[in-house]
PDB file of C-alpha atoms in Angstrom:
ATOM      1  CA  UNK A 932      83.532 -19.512-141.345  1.00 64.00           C
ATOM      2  CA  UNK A 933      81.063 -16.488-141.526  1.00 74.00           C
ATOM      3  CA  UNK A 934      78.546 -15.780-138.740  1.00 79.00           C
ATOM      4  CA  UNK A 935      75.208 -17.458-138.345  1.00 80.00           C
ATOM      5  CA  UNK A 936      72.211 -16.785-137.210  1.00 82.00           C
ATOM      6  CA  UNK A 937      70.354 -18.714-134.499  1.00 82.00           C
ATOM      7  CA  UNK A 938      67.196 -19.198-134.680  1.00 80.00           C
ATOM      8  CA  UNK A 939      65.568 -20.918-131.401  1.00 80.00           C
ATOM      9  CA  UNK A 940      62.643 -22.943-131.980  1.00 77.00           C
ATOM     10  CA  UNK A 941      59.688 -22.953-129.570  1.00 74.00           C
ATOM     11  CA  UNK A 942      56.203 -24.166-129.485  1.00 75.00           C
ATOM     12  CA  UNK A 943      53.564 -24.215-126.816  1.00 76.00           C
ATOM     13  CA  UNK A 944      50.416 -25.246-126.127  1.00 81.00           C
ATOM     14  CA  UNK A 945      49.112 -22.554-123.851  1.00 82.00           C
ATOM     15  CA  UNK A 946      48.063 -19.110-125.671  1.00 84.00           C
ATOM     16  CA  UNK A 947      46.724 -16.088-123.703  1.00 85.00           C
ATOM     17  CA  UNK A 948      44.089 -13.667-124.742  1.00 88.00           C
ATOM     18  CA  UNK A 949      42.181 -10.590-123.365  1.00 88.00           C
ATOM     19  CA  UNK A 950      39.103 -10.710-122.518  1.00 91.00           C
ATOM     20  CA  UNK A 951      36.862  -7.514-121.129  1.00 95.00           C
ATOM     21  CA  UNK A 952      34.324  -8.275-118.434  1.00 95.00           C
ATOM     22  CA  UNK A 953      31.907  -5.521-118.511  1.00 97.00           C
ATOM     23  CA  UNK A 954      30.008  -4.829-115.459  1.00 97.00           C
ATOM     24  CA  UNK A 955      26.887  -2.141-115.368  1.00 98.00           C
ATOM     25  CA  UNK A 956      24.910   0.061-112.982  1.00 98.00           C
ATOM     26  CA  UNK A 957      22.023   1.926-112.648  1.00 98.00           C
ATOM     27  CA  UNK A 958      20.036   4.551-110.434  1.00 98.00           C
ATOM     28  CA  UNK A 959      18.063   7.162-110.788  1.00 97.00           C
ATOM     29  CA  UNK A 960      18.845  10.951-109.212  1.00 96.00           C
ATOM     30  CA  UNK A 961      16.711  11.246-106.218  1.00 95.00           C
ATOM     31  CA  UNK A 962      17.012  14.698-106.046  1.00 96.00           C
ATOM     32  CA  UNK A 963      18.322  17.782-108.209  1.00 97.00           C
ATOM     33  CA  UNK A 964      22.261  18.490-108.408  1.00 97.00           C
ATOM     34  CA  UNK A 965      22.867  22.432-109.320  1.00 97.00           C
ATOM     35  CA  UNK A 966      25.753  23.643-110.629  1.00 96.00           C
ATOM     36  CA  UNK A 967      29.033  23.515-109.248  1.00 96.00           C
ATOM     37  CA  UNK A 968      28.568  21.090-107.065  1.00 96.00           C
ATOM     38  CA  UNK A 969      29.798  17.501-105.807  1.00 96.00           C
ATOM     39  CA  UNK A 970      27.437  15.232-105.163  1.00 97.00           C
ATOM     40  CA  UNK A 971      28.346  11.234-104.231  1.00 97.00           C
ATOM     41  CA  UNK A 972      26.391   8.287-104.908  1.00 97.00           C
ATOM     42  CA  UNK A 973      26.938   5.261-102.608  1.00 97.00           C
ATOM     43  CA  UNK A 974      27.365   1.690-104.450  1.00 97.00           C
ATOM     44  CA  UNK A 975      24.083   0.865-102.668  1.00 96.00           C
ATOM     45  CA  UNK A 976      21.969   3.356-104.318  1.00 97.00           C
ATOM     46  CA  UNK A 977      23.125   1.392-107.431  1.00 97.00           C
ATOM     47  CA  UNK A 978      20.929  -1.840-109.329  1.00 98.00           C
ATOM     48  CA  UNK A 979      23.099  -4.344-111.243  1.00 97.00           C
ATOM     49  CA  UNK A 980      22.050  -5.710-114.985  1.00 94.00           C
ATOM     50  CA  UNK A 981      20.003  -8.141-112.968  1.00 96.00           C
ATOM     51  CA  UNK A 982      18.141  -5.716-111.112  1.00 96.00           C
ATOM     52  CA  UNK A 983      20.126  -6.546-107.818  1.00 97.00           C
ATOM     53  CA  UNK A 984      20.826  -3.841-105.113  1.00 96.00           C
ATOM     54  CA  UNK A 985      24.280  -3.564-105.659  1.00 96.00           C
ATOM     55  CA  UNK A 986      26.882  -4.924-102.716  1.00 94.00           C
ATOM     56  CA  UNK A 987      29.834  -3.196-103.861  1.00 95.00           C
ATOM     57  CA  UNK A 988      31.486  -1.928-106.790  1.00 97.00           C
ATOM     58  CA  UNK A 989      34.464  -3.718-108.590  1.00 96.00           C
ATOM     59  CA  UNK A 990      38.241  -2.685-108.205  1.00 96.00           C
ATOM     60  CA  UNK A 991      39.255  -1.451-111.442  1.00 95.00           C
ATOM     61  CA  UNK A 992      42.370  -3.289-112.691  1.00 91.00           C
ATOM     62  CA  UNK A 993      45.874  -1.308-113.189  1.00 87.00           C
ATOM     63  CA  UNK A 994      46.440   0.097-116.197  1.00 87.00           C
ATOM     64  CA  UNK A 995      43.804  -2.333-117.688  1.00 91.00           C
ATOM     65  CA  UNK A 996      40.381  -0.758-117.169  1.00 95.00           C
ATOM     66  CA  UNK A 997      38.451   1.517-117.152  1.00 96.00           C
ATOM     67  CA  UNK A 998      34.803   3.379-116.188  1.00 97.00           C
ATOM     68  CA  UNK A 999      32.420   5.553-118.243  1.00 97.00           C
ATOM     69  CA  UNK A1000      29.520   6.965-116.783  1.00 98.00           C
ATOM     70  CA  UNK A1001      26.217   7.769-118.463  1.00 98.00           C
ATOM     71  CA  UNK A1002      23.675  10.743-117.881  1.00 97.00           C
ATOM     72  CA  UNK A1003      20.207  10.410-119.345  1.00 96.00           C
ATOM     73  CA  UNK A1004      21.864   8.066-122.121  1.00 96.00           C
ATOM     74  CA  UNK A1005      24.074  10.522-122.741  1.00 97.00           C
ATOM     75  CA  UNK A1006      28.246   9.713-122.180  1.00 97.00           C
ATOM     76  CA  UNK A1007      29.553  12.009-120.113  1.00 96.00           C
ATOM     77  CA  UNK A1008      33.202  13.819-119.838  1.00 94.00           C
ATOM     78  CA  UNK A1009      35.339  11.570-117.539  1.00 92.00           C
ATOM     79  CA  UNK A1010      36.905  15.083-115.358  1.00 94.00           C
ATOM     80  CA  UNK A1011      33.322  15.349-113.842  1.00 96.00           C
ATOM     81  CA  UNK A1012      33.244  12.240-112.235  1.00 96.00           C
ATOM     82  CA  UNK A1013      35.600   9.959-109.622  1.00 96.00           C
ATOM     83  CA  UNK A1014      35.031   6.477-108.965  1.00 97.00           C
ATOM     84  CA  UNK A1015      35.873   4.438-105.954  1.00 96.00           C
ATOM     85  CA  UNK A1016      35.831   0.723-105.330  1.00 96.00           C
ATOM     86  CA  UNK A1017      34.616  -1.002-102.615  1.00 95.00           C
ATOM     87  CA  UNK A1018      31.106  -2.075-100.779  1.00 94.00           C
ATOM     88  CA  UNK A1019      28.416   0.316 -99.705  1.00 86.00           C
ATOM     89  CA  UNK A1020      29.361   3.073 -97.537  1.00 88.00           C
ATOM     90  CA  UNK A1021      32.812   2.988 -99.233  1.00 94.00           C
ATOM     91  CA  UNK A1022      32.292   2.245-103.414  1.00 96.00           C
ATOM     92  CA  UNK A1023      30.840   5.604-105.084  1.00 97.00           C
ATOM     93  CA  UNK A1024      30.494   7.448-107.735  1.00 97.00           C
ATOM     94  CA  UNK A1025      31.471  11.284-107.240  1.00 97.00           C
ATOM     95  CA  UNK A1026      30.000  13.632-109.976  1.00 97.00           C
ATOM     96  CA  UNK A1027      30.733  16.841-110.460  1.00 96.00           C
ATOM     97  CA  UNK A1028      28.422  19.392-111.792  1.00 96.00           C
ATOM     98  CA  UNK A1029      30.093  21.582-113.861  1.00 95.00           C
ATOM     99  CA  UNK A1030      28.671  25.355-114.097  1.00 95.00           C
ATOM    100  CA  UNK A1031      25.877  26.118-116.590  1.00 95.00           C
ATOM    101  CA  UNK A1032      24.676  22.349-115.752  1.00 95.00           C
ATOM    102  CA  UNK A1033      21.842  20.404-113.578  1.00 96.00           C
ATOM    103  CA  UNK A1034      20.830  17.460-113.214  1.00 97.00           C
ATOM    104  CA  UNK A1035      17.187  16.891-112.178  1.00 97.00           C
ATOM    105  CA  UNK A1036      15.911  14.611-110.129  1.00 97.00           C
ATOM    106  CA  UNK A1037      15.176  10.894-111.900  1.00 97.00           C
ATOM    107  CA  UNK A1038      17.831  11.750-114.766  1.00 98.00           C
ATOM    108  CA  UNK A1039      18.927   8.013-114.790  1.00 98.00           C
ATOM    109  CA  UNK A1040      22.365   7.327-114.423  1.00 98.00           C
ATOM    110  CA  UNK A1041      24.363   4.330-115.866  1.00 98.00           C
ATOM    111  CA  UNK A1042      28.364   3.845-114.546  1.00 98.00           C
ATOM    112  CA  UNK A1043      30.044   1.076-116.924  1.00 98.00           C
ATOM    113  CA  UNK A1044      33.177  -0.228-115.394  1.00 97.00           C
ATOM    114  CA  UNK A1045      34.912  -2.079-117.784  1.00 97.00           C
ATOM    115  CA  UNK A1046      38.148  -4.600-116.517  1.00 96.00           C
ATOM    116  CA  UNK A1047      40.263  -6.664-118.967  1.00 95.00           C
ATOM    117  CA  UNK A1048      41.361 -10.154-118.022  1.00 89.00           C
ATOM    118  CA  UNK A1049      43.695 -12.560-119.293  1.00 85.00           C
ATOM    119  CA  UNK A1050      42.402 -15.671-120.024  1.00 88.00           C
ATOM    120  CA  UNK A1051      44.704 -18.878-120.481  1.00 87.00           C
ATOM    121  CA  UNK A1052      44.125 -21.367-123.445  1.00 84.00           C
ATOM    122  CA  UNK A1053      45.911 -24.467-123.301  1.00 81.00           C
ATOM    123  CA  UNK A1054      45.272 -26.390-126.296  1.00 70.00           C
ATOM    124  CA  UNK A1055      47.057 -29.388-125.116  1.00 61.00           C
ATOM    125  CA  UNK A1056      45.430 -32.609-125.815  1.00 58.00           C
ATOM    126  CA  UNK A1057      46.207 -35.626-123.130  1.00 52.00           C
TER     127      UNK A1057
END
């Protein structure tokens, strides 16, 4: 007899799918930033899409996130900037101002910090 091939057959009811939970925040520069330098922006400085003073900023997830980060509407390089979790006096946003650059005070800033979730369908009926 010549060699077969199995074939298992499995079903489920539960199905999986990723879904991105996009989180935004805004402030406004206070003061000018020259050139070459760092200047960090504590999560509190920050307003949320509801126009909420912003508690802390969200962890991003490993390997399945990420943040972009918005100058005057503009999106901007992601080597000028670091971004660190965590509630005010801890969660910031570093940006780096590279040379030949400024930003002046009230350039509006916008830092998107996107995470994607799994969420679990079971389609199950009881």
């Amino acid at each position: 007899m010549g060699l077969k091939i199995i074939k298992p057959l499995m079903t489920t009811d539960v199905q999986i799918s990723v879904v991105p939970v996009v989180q935004r925040f805004f402030t406004e520069m206070e003061k000018s930033i020259p050139e070459n330098t760092t200047y960090r922006i504590d999560a509190g400085k920050f307003l949320d899409d509801s126009g909420n003073k912003v508690e802390y900023f969200p962890p991003l997830n490993l390997n399945n996130s990420y943040f972009n980060v918005y100058i005057n509407g503009f999106l901007q390089m992601e080597e000028n900037f670091a971004y660190t979790a965590g509630e005010e006096g801890i969660g910031n946003l570093l940006i780096t101002v590279p040379e030949g650059s400024e930003i002046p005070a009230g350039t509006p800033i916008i830092l998107e910090v996107v995470n994607f979730e799994p969420v679990v369908h079971n389609s199950r009926k009881n």
